[in-house]
mmCIF file of C-alpha atoms in Angstrom:
data_model
loop_
_atom_site.group_PDB
_atom_site.id
_atom_site.type_symbol
_atom_site.label_atom_id
_atom_site.label_comp_id
_atom_site.label_asym_id
_atom_site.label_seq_id
_atom_site.Cartn_x
_atom_site.Cartn_y
_atom_site.Cartn_z
ATOM 1 C CA UNK A 1 7.183 -21.239 9.567
ATOM 2 C CA UNK A 2 6.862 -20.203 13.206
ATOM 3 C CA UNK A 3 5.077 -22.511 15.634
ATOM 4 C CA UNK A 4 2.856 -19.533 16.434
ATOM 5 C CA UNK A 5 1.417 -19.450 12.912
ATOM 6 C CA UNK A 6 -1.271 -22.180 13.357
ATOM 7 C CA UNK A 7 -2.293 -20.629 16.668
ATOM 8 C CA UNK A 8 -2.783 -17.156 15.174
ATOM 9 C CA UNK A 9 -4.585 -18.663 12.181
ATOM 10 C CA UNK A 10 -7.148 -20.256 14.500
ATOM 11 C CA UNK A 11 -7.557 -16.938 16.328
ATOM 12 C CA UNK A 12 -8.014 -15.142 12.993
ATOM 13 C CA UNK A 13 -10.696 -17.585 11.862
ATOM 14 C CA UNK A 14 -12.570 -17.383 15.144
ATOM 15 C CA UNK A 15 -12.439 -13.603 15.258
ATOM 16 C CA UNK A 16 -13.579 -13.084 11.695
ATOM 17 C CA UNK A 17 -16.342 -15.686 12.024
ATOM 18 C CA UNK A 18 -17.711 -13.818 15.017
ATOM 19 C CA UNK A 19 -17.289 -10.321 13.560
ATOM 20 C CA UNK A 20 -17.981 -10.688 9.857
ATOM 21 C CA UNK A 21 -19.389 -14.147 9.020
ATOM 22 C CA UNK A 22 -16.986 -14.593 6.104
ATOM 23 C CA UNK A 23 -17.962 -16.741 3.131
ATOM 24 C CA UNK A 24 -14.856 -18.582 1.937
ATOM 25 C CA UNK A 25 -14.601 -20.609 -1.269
ATOM 26 C CA UNK A 26 -11.978 -22.120 -3.537
ATOM 27 C CA UNK A 27 -9.594 -23.248 -0.804
ATOM 28 C CA UNK A 28 -8.930 -26.434 -2.788
ATOM 29 C CA UNK A 29 -7.203 -24.244 -5.399
ATOM 30 C CA UNK A 30 -4.242 -23.723 -3.077
ATOM 31 C CA UNK A 31 -1.521 -26.193 -4.153
ATOM 32 C CA UNK A 32 -1.095 -28.952 -1.565
ATOM 33 C CA UNK A 33 2.673 -28.935 -1.922
ATOM 34 C CA UNK A 34 5.386 -26.823 -3.487
ATOM 35 C CA UNK A 35 5.955 -23.112 -3.841
ATOM 36 C CA UNK A 36 3.207 -20.739 -4.905
ATOM 37 C CA UNK A 37 2.303 -17.077 -4.917
ATOM 38 C CA UNK A 38 -0.932 -15.934 -3.327
ATOM 39 C CA UNK A 39 -1.989 -12.569 -4.775
ATOM 40 C CA UNK A 40 -4.966 -10.658 -3.430
ATOM 41 C CA UNK A 41 -6.647 -7.327 -3.901
ATOM 42 C CA UNK A 42 -6.229 -4.997 -0.921
ATOM 43 C CA UNK A 43 -9.263 -3.056 0.269
ATOM 44 C CA UNK A 44 -8.882 -2.952 4.006
ATOM 45 C CA UNK A 45 -6.722 -3.656 7.007
ATOM 46 C CA UNK A 46 -8.918 -6.730 7.523
ATOM 47 C CA UNK A 47 -7.668 -8.434 4.335
ATOM 48 C CA UNK A 48 -4.533 -10.099 5.765
ATOM 49 C CA UNK A 49 -6.525 -11.614 8.620
ATOM 50 C CA UNK A 50 -8.961 -13.171 6.147
ATOM 51 C CA UNK A 51 -6.623 -14.140 3.312
ATOM 52 C CA UNK A 52 -4.017 -15.764 5.564
ATOM 53 C CA UNK A 53 -6.498 -16.936 8.166
ATOM 54 C CA UNK A 54 -8.461 -19.094 5.715
ATOM 55 C CA UNK A 55 -5.626 -20.181 3.429
ATOM 56 C CA UNK A 56 -5.026 -23.890 4.128
ATOM 57 C CA UNK A 57 -1.250 -23.429 3.840
ATOM 58 C CA UNK A 58 1.033 -21.000 5.600
ATOM 59 C CA UNK A 59 1.948 -17.947 3.538
ATOM 60 C CA UNK A 60 4.752 -15.407 3.956
ATOM 61 C CA UNK A 61 3.201 -12.069 3.045
ATOM 62 C CA UNK A 62 5.034 -8.936 2.009
ATOM 63 C CA UNK A 63 4.221 -6.342 4.653
ATOM 64 C CA UNK A 64 5.137 -2.670 4.648
ATOM 65 C CA UNK A 65 8.265 -2.129 6.695
ATOM 66 C CA UNK A 66 6.776 0.768 8.653
ATOM 67 C CA UNK A 67 4.413 -1.730 10.264
ATOM 68 C CA UNK A 68 7.349 -3.460 11.967
ATOM 69 C CA UNK A 69 8.495 -0.284 13.656
ATOM 70 C CA UNK A 70 5.014 0.923 14.592
ATOM 71 C CA UNK A 71 5.064 -0.890 17.953
ATOM 72 C CA UNK A 72 6.946 -3.546 19.914
ATOM 73 C CA UNK A 73 3.908 -5.799 19.647
ATOM 74 C CA UNK A 74 3.965 -5.734 15.849
ATOM 75 C CA UNK A 75 7.720 -6.207 15.810
ATOM 76 C CA UNK A 76 7.251 -9.439 17.760
ATOM 77 C CA UNK A 77 4.041 -10.560 16.061
ATOM 78 C CA UNK A 78 4.662 -9.947 12.353
ATOM 79 C CA UNK A 79 7.648 -12.285 11.782
ATOM 80 C CA UNK A 80 5.723 -15.034 13.593
ATOM 81 C CA UNK A 81 2.893 -14.822 11.070
ATOM 82 C CA UNK A 82 5.310 -14.982 8.173
ATOM 83 C CA UNK A 83 5.516 -11.288 7.324
ATOM 84 C CA UNK A 84 8.376 -10.183 5.083
ATOM 85 C CA UNK A 85 9.222 -6.501 5.617
ATOM 86 C CA UNK A 86 9.256 -4.548 2.356
ATOM 87 C CA UNK A 87 10.530 -0.998 2.221
ATOM 88 C CA UNK A 88 8.188 0.714 -0.197
ATOM 89 C CA UNK A 89 10.086 3.994 -0.452
ATOM 90 C CA UNK A 90 13.112 2.401 -2.109
ATOM 91 C CA UNK A 91 13.993 -0.687 -4.086
ATOM 92 C CA UNK A 92 14.359 -3.447 -1.506
ATOM 93 C CA UNK A 93 16.466 -6.377 -2.731
ATOM 94 C CA UNK A 94 16.494 -8.024 0.708
ATOM 95 C CA UNK A 95 12.726 -8.551 0.676
ATOM 96 C CA UNK A 96 13.037 -10.194 -2.755
ATOM 97 C CA UNK A 97 15.870 -12.420 -1.516
ATOM 98 C CA UNK A 98 13.767 -13.489 1.477
ATOM 99 C CA UNK A 99 10.767 -14.274 -0.740
ATOM 100 C CA UNK A 100 12.876 -16.332 -3.152
ATOM 101 C CA UNK A 101 14.363 -18.234 -0.228
ATOM 102 C CA UNK A 102 10.861 -19.079 1.032
ATOM 103 C CA UNK A 103 9.812 -20.246 -2.437
ATOM 104 C CA UNK A 104 12.907 -22.432 -2.741
ATOM 105 C CA UNK A 105 11.900 -24.032 0.557
ATOM 106 C CA UNK A 106 8.555 -24.872 -1.041
ATOM 107 C CA UNK A 107 6.554 -22.266 0.894
ATOM 108 C CA UNK A 108 3.880 -19.847 -0.264
ATOM 109 C CA UNK A 109 4.570 -16.127 -0.680
ATOM 110 C CA UNK A 110 1.749 -13.584 -0.546
ATOM 111 C CA UNK A 111 1.685 -10.246 -2.330
ATOM 112 C CA UNK A 112 -0.806 -7.433 -2.452
ATOM 113 C CA UNK A 113 0.126 -6.421 -5.953
ATOM 114 C CA UNK A 114 -1.434 -2.972 -5.621
ATOM 115 C CA UNK A 115 1.213 -2.211 -3.004
ATOM 116 C CA UNK A 116 -1.225 -0.495 -0.655
ATOM 117 C CA UNK A 117 -4.851 -0.460 0.396
ATOM 118 C CA UNK A 118 -7.277 1.011 -2.082
ATOM 119 C CA UNK A 119 -8.766 4.370 -1.120
ATOM 120 C CA UNK A 120 -12.042 3.724 -2.929
ATOM 121 C CA UNK A 121 -12.389 -0.048 -3.106
ATOM 122 C CA UNK A 122 -11.400 -0.219 -6.781
ATOM 123 C CA UNK A 123 -8.534 -2.381 -7.977
ATOM 124 C CA UNK A 124 -5.431 -0.228 -8.509
ATOM 125 C CA UNK A 125 -2.543 -0.729 -10.955
ATOM 126 C CA UNK A 126 -0.060 -3.388 -9.864
ATOM 127 C CA UNK A 127 3.507 -2.738 -8.756
ATOM 128 C CA UNK A 128 5.786 -3.688 -11.595
ATOM 129 C CA UNK A 129 8.522 -4.960 -9.288
ATOM 130 C CA UNK A 130 6.139 -7.542 -7.807
ATOM 131 C CA UNK A 131 5.165 -8.768 -11.262
ATOM 132 C CA UNK A 132 8.862 -9.082 -12.122
ATOM 133 C CA UNK A 133 9.355 -11.227 -9.016
ATOM 134 C CA UNK A 134 6.494 -13.513 -10.090
ATOM 135 C CA UNK A 135 7.934 -13.841 -13.578
ATOM 136 C CA UNK A 136 11.449 -14.462 -12.317
ATOM 137 C CA UNK A 137 10.434 -17.120 -9.798
ATOM 138 C CA UNK A 138 7.970 -18.917 -12.051
ATOM 139 C CA UNK A 139 5.861 -20.392 -9.223
ATOM 140 C CA UNK A 140 2.115 -20.800 -9.807
ATOM 141 C CA UNK A 141 0.020 -17.781 -8.873
ATOM 142 C CA UNK A 142 -3.208 -18.255 -6.927
ATOM 143 C CA UNK A 143 -5.450 -15.195 -7.235
ATOM 144 C CA UNK A 144 -7.578 -14.408 -4.196
ATOM 145 C CA UNK A 145 -10.459 -11.955 -4.295
ATOM 146 C CA UNK A 146 -11.591 -10.302 -1.091
ATOM 147 C CA UNK A 147 -14.931 -8.481 -1.197
ATOM 148 C CA UNK A 148 -16.864 -6.586 1.421
ATOM 149 C CA UNK A 149 -13.893 -5.527 3.524
ATOM 150 C CA UNK A 150 -13.901 -2.052 1.996
ATOM 151 C CA UNK A 151 -17.451 -1.635 3.250
ATOM 152 C CA UNK A 152 -16.490 -3.167 6.578
ATOM 153 C CA UNK A 153 -13.461 -0.991 7.255
ATOM 154 C CA UNK A 154 -12.237 1.357 4.529
ATOM 155 C CA UNK A 155 -8.821 2.906 4.720
ATOM 156 C CA UNK A 156 -10.145 6.377 5.383
ATOM 157 C CA UNK A 157 -12.337 5.401 8.313
ATOM 158 C CA UNK A 158 -11.454 4.913 11.937
ATOM 159 C CA UNK A 159 -14.691 3.069 12.439
ATOM 160 C CA UNK A 160 -15.547 -0.490 11.559
ATOM 161 C CA UNK A 161 -18.927 -1.213 9.967
ATOM 162 C CA UNK A 162 -20.929 -4.417 9.828
ATOM 163 C CA UNK A 163 -20.603 -5.996 6.420
ATOM 164 C CA UNK A 164 -20.550 -9.514 5.052
ATOM 165 C CA UNK A 165 -17.128 -10.393 3.657
ATOM 166 C CA UNK A 166 -16.213 -12.895 0.951
ATOM 167 C CA UNK A 167 -12.895 -14.610 0.249
ATOM 168 C CA UNK A 168 -12.541 -16.550 -2.983
ATOM 169 C CA UNK A 169 -9.361 -18.379 -3.986
ATOM 170 C CA UNK A 170 -9.106 -18.903 -7.741
ATOM 171 C CA UNK A 171 -7.430 -21.517 -9.873
ATOM 172 C CA UNK A 172 -3.632 -21.174 -10.132
ATOM 173 C CA UNK A 173 -2.230 -19.225 -13.057
ATOM 174 C CA UNK A 174 1.009 -20.398 -14.650
ATOM 175 C CA UNK A 175 3.390 -17.944 -16.261
ATOM 176 C CA UNK A 176 6.587 -20.012 -16.331
ATOM 177 C CA UNK A 177 10.101 -18.854 -15.476
ATOM 178 C CA UNK A 178 11.335 -15.746 -17.267
ATOM 179 C CA UNK A 179 15.004 -15.839 -16.462
ATOM 180 C CA UNK A 180 16.202 -12.870 -18.464
ATOM 181 C CA UNK A 181 15.415 -9.255 -17.845
ATOM 182 C CA UNK A 182 14.264 -8.810 -21.441
ATOM 183 C CA UNK A 183 11.840 -11.732 -21.115
ATOM 184 C CA UNK A 184 10.399 -10.335 -17.897
ATOM 185 C CA UNK A 185 9.947 -6.867 -19.380
ATOM 186 C CA UNK A 186 8.233 -8.305 -22.446
ATOM 187 C CA UNK A 187 5.803 -10.313 -20.311
ATOM 188 C CA UNK A 188 5.138 -7.596 -17.724
ATOM 189 C CA UNK A 189 1.985 -5.981 -19.091
ATOM 190 C CA UNK A 190 0.369 -9.231 -20.220
ATOM 191 C CA UNK A 191 0.961 -10.852 -16.831
ATOM 192 C CA UNK A 192 -0.509 -7.858 -15.011
ATOM 193 C CA UNK A 193 -3.569 -7.980 -17.205
ATOM 194 C CA UNK A 194 -4.086 -11.717 -16.686
ATOM 195 C CA UNK A 195 -3.854 -11.455 -12.909
ATOM 196 C CA UNK A 196 -6.053 -8.372 -12.850
ATOM 197 C CA UNK A 197 -8.679 -10.124 -15.003
ATOM 198 C CA UNK A 198 -8.571 -13.171 -12.731
ATOM 199 C CA UNK A 199 -9.140 -11.058 -9.623
ATOM 200 C CA UNK A 200 -11.993 -9.130 -11.236
ATOM 201 C CA UNK A 201 -13.613 -12.354 -12.495
ATOM 202 C CA UNK A 202 -13.471 -13.836 -9.012
ATOM 203 C CA UNK A 203 -15.120 -10.716 -7.640
ATOM 204 C CA UNK A 204 -17.819 -10.895 -10.296
ATOM 205 C CA UNK A 205 -18.436 -14.547 -9.437
ATOM 206 C CA UNK A 206 -18.808 -13.563 -5.792
ATOM 207 C CA UNK A 207 -21.329 -10.859 -6.657
ATOM 208 C CA UNK A 208 -23.242 -13.259 -8.903
ATOM 209 C CA UNK A 209 -23.601 -15.901 -6.155
ATOM 210 C CA UNK B 1 -25.319 15.745 -0.829
ATOM 211 C CA UNK B 2 -25.739 16.967 2.684
ATOM 212 C CA UNK B 3 -23.940 19.913 4.193
ATOM 213 C CA UNK B 4 -24.147 20.850 7.814
ATOM 214 C CA UNK B 5 -24.252 24.468 8.829
ATOM 215 C CA UNK B 6 -26.002 26.487 11.487
ATOM 216 C CA UNK B 7 -26.533 23.267 13.439
ATOM 217 C CA UNK B 8 -28.814 21.709 10.830
ATOM 218 C CA UNK B 9 -28.228 19.651 7.751
ATOM 219 C CA UNK B 10 -29.216 20.900 4.300
ATOM 220 C CA UNK B 11 -29.108 19.130 0.958
ATOM 221 C CA UNK B 12 -27.047 20.769 -1.776
ATOM 222 C CA UNK B 13 -26.061 19.727 -5.273
ATOM 223 C CA UNK B 14 -22.554 18.777 -6.357
ATOM 224 C CA UNK B 15 -22.143 22.058 -8.273
ATOM 225 C CA UNK B 16 -23.050 24.096 -5.198
ATOM 226 C CA UNK B 17 -20.732 21.980 -3.060
ATOM 227 C CA UNK B 18 -17.845 22.706 -5.471
ATOM 228 C CA UNK B 19 -18.691 26.432 -5.377
ATOM 229 C CA UNK B 20 -18.596 26.439 -1.582
ATOM 230 C CA UNK B 21 -15.304 24.519 -1.527
ATOM 231 C CA UNK B 22 -13.814 27.085 -3.935
ATOM 232 C CA UNK B 23 -15.156 29.903 -1.750
ATOM 233 C CA UNK B 24 -13.198 28.405 1.141
ATOM 234 C CA UNK B 25 -9.940 28.473 -0.833
ATOM 235 C CA UNK B 26 -10.303 25.427 -3.027
ATOM 236 C CA UNK B 27 -10.051 21.743 -2.301
ATOM 237 C CA UNK B 28 -6.665 22.182 -0.649
ATOM 238 C CA UNK B 29 -5.125 24.788 1.576
ATOM 239 C CA UNK B 30 -3.787 27.333 -0.875
ATOM 240 C CA UNK B 31 -1.689 30.438 -0.735
ATOM 241 C CA UNK B 32 -0.300 32.797 -3.324
ATOM 242 C CA UNK B 33 3.461 33.211 -3.445
ATOM 243 C CA UNK B 34 4.951 36.733 -3.783
ATOM 244 C CA UNK B 35 5.468 36.171 -7.509
ATOM 245 C CA UNK B 36 1.794 35.394 -7.964
ATOM 246 C CA UNK B 37 2.100 31.647 -8.426
ATOM 247 C CA UNK B 38 -0.089 29.279 -6.479
ATOM 248 C CA UNK B 39 1.393 27.358 -3.577
ATOM 249 C CA UNK B 40 -0.178 24.626 -1.534
ATOM 250 C CA UNK B 41 0.574 24.260 2.110
ATOM 251 C CA UNK B 42 -0.583 22.188 5.054
ATOM 252 C CA UNK B 43 0.303 21.733 8.691
ATOM 253 C CA UNK B 44 1.650 18.326 9.581
ATOM 254 C CA UNK B 45 3.525 16.368 12.193
ATOM 255 C CA UNK B 46 6.897 15.826 10.574
ATOM 256 C CA UNK B 47 9.314 13.009 11.344
ATOM 257 C CA UNK B 48 12.492 11.805 9.655
ATOM 258 C CA UNK B 49 13.975 8.361 9.368
ATOM 259 C CA UNK B 50 16.832 8.020 11.833
ATOM 260 C CA UNK B 51 17.799 4.374 11.346
ATOM 261 C CA UNK B 52 17.058 1.114 9.606
ATOM 262 C CA UNK B 53 16.767 -1.991 11.751
ATOM 263 C CA UNK B 54 17.296 -5.549 10.618
ATOM 264 C CA UNK B 55 14.340 -7.882 11.180
ATOM 265 C CA UNK B 56 15.519 -11.356 12.182
ATOM 266 C CA UNK B 57 13.424 -14.404 12.894
ATOM 267 C CA UNK B 58 14.559 -17.966 13.499
ATOM 268 C CA UNK B 59 18.142 -16.971 12.795
ATOM 269 C CA UNK B 60 17.189 -15.710 9.339
ATOM 270 C CA UNK B 61 17.330 -12.124 8.137
ATOM 271 C CA UNK B 62 13.846 -11.350 6.828
ATOM 272 C CA UNK B 63 14.461 -7.742 5.871
ATOM 273 C CA UNK B 64 14.716 -4.215 7.198
ATOM 274 C CA UNK B 65 12.375 -1.697 8.732
ATOM 275 C CA UNK B 66 12.890 1.979 9.350
ATOM 276 C CA UNK B 67 12.845 3.793 12.668
ATOM 277 C CA UNK B 68 11.338 7.245 12.557
ATOM 278 C CA UNK B 69 12.564 9.988 14.861
ATOM 279 C CA UNK B 70 10.316 12.090 17.086
ATOM 280 C CA UNK B 71 7.644 14.094 15.285
ATOM 281 C CA UNK B 72 7.579 17.867 15.376
ATOM 282 C CA UNK B 73 4.785 20.138 14.255
ATOM 283 C CA UNK B 74 5.599 21.810 10.987
ATOM 284 C CA UNK B 75 4.394 22.323 7.456
ATOM 285 C CA UNK B 76 4.790 21.190 3.884
ATOM 286 C CA UNK B 77 4.618 23.708 1.057
ATOM 287 C CA UNK B 78 4.737 22.935 -2.620
ATOM 288 C CA UNK B 79 4.860 25.035 -5.731
ATOM 289 C CA UNK B 80 5.342 24.174 -9.373
ATOM 290 C CA UNK B 81 8.991 23.189 -9.023
ATOM 291 C CA UNK B 82 9.841 22.518 -5.404
ATOM 292 C CA UNK B 83 8.650 21.040 -2.138
ATOM 293 C CA UNK B 84 9.612 22.507 1.226
ATOM 294 C CA UNK B 85 9.299 20.681 4.489
ATOM 295 C CA UNK B 86 9.673 22.552 7.742
ATOM 296 C CA UNK B 87 9.637 20.158 10.643
ATOM 297 C CA UNK B 88 10.420 22.767 13.260
ATOM 298 C CA UNK B 89 13.080 21.432 15.621
ATOM 299 C CA UNK B 90 13.229 18.115 13.712
ATOM 300 C CA UNK B 91 14.700 19.622 10.549
ATOM 301 C CA UNK B 92 13.819 21.370 7.341
ATOM 302 C CA UNK B 93 14.686 21.430 3.685
ATOM 303 C CA UNK B 94 13.666 22.301 0.164
ATOM 304 C CA UNK B 95 13.978 20.011 -2.833
ATOM 305 C CA UNK B 96 13.153 20.084 -6.523
ATOM 306 C CA UNK B 97 10.383 17.745 -7.589
ATOM 307 C CA UNK B 98 12.886 16.234 -9.999
ATOM 308 C CA UNK B 99 15.031 15.105 -7.062
ATOM 309 C CA UNK B 100 12.317 13.264 -5.152
ATOM 310 C CA UNK B 101 12.891 9.517 -5.203
ATOM 311 C CA UNK B 102 9.453 8.178 -4.302
ATOM 312 C CA UNK B 103 6.051 9.301 -3.033
ATOM 313 C CA UNK B 104 3.632 7.153 -1.127
ATOM 314 C CA UNK B 105 0.853 7.289 1.402
ATOM 315 C CA UNK B 106 1.473 4.990 4.349
ATOM 316 C CA UNK B 107 -1.597 4.528 6.554
ATOM 317 C CA UNK B 108 -2.598 8.129 7.214
ATOM 318 C CA UNK B 109 0.799 9.647 6.440
ATOM 319 C CA UNK B 110 2.616 10.809 3.350
ATOM 320 C CA UNK B 111 6.196 9.645 2.848
ATOM 321 C CA UNK B 112 8.724 11.267 0.539
ATOM 322 C CA UNK B 113 12.072 9.744 -0.364
ATOM 323 C CA UNK B 114 14.575 12.567 -0.602
ATOM 324 C CA UNK B 115 18.108 12.876 -1.942
ATOM 325 C CA UNK B 116 20.801 11.432 0.303
ATOM 326 C CA UNK B 117 18.720 8.406 1.324
ATOM 327 C CA UNK B 118 16.546 10.622 3.498
ATOM 328 C CA UNK B 119 12.930 9.784 4.242
ATOM 329 C CA UNK B 120 10.393 12.213 5.658
ATOM 330 C CA UNK B 121 6.973 11.279 6.941
ATOM 331 C CA UNK B 122 4.119 13.768 7.271
ATOM 332 C CA UNK B 123 0.995 13.113 9.285
ATOM 333 C CA UNK B 124 -1.420 15.864 8.313
ATOM 334 C CA UNK B 125 -3.160 17.736 11.071
ATOM 335 C CA UNK B 126 -6.173 18.883 9.078
ATOM 336 C CA UNK B 127 -5.716 17.596 5.575
ATOM 337 C CA UNK B 128 -5.849 14.385 3.623
ATOM 338 C CA UNK B 129 -2.776 12.244 2.847
ATOM 339 C CA UNK B 130 -4.654 10.968 -0.194
ATOM 340 C CA UNK B 131 -5.024 14.477 -1.622
ATOM 341 C CA UNK B 132 -1.400 15.296 -0.906
ATOM 342 C CA UNK B 133 -0.261 12.082 -2.503
ATOM 343 C CA UNK B 134 -2.285 12.954 -5.603
ATOM 344 C CA UNK B 135 -0.966 16.520 -5.635
ATOM 345 C CA UNK B 136 2.657 15.475 -5.203
ATOM 346 C CA UNK B 137 2.360 12.859 -7.927
ATOM 347 C CA UNK B 138 0.831 15.375 -10.300
ATOM 348 C CA UNK B 139 3.551 17.946 -9.637
ATOM 349 C CA UNK B 140 6.303 15.359 -10.042
ATOM 350 C CA UNK B 141 4.771 14.042 -13.259
ATOM 351 C CA UNK B 142 4.577 17.592 -14.633
ATOM 352 C CA UNK B 143 8.182 18.327 -13.613
ATOM 353 C CA UNK B 144 9.455 15.126 -15.238
ATOM 354 C CA UNK B 145 7.513 15.880 -18.403
ATOM 355 C CA UNK B 146 8.831 19.448 -18.586
ATOM 356 C CA UNK B 147 12.369 18.154 -18.092
ATOM 357 C CA UNK B 148 11.930 15.725 -20.988
ATOM 358 C CA UNK B 149 12.204 12.659 -18.773
ATOM 359 C CA UNK B 150 8.997 11.100 -20.101
ATOM 360 C CA UNK B 151 5.662 10.050 -18.657
ATOM 361 C CA UNK B 152 5.799 8.848 -15.052
ATOM 362 C CA UNK B 153 4.214 5.412 -14.663
ATOM 363 C CA UNK B 154 5.233 4.521 -11.108
ATOM 364 C CA UNK B 155 5.931 6.555 -7.959
ATOM 365 C CA UNK B 156 7.201 3.858 -5.607
ATOM 366 C CA UNK B 157 9.570 2.266 -4.732
ATOM 367 C CA UNK B 158 11.167 4.677 -7.189
ATOM 368 C CA UNK B 159 9.896 7.037 -9.832
ATOM 369 C CA UNK B 160 9.846 5.351 -13.210
ATOM 370 C CA UNK B 161 8.977 6.995 -16.515
ATOM 371 C CA UNK B 162 8.390 5.844 -20.046
ATOM 372 C CA UNK B 163 9.488 7.926 -23.040
#
């Protein structure tokens, strides 16, 4: 991972502590060593700053490819915070290859399984290709629930609002390696449901606290 | 609900709000084609993908990102079977819904994957990318169903249907 990563993580923590007073829990659920997937719900543009900023290990997150070409600043910045460009308008084998390479190195790979920010704050159906990647790689999956960011800065708003935000990392889920296409297809729906349930449970726990 | 008019806010019910929206032409900009069928149209800034750039970091290829060409003011029009994009000087075309490869909203834009590896991006001038994404998905799902291709379950990175 880039030498810039720890620096930007400190900046992210400072900024969010000043702006949103985030409540973070479950960081001990991130594996101390070895590859893992970090999967989070996606409510707002603030989510990556929080999810990566407070994760104790560096994570390479899938990021929409259009973000890389949006400005020279992003083109410089995004690879240095571990972003993997993913073309969402076509099947993108290169992004999968990059993610698998990172996992083989023992790194964490982050995915917003919904594929895009929610328009209404509700959890959306997951992208099937991302679930296939999880099943093919077989690394443990750490669910991460982010709450309050939709209220703080929803997708449809140009304005940011004051709202308390919560980040909760859950216990790793293990699905094992599914090395045949048939095995992955058979496990697809069940895996989606388990991850979705885990994310919703974490959100419920946050609301109950 | 609150509606503003004549420089003051008034409270109206959801039913009345729907009636007023219909009175203004429905929830989306609508027009009637010469044959009497309904079309939807909206003004947008239209741009087309002109290249794909490799993203390298630390000597490793991380992936690819697209470069979009300059945006030109134009319009998108859809009917039951086709979508037309007129990007003014940037280009134009008309495609069957059955030929569209993917539909997605990206930030405040709508992106359509078109035949021939083409990608068009529309930033709406006075309309919602969310509504257009929903409309396009509905039209594509209907077209696929009519063509016997099954029920569409995914619209990106490619359209996938189940029997």
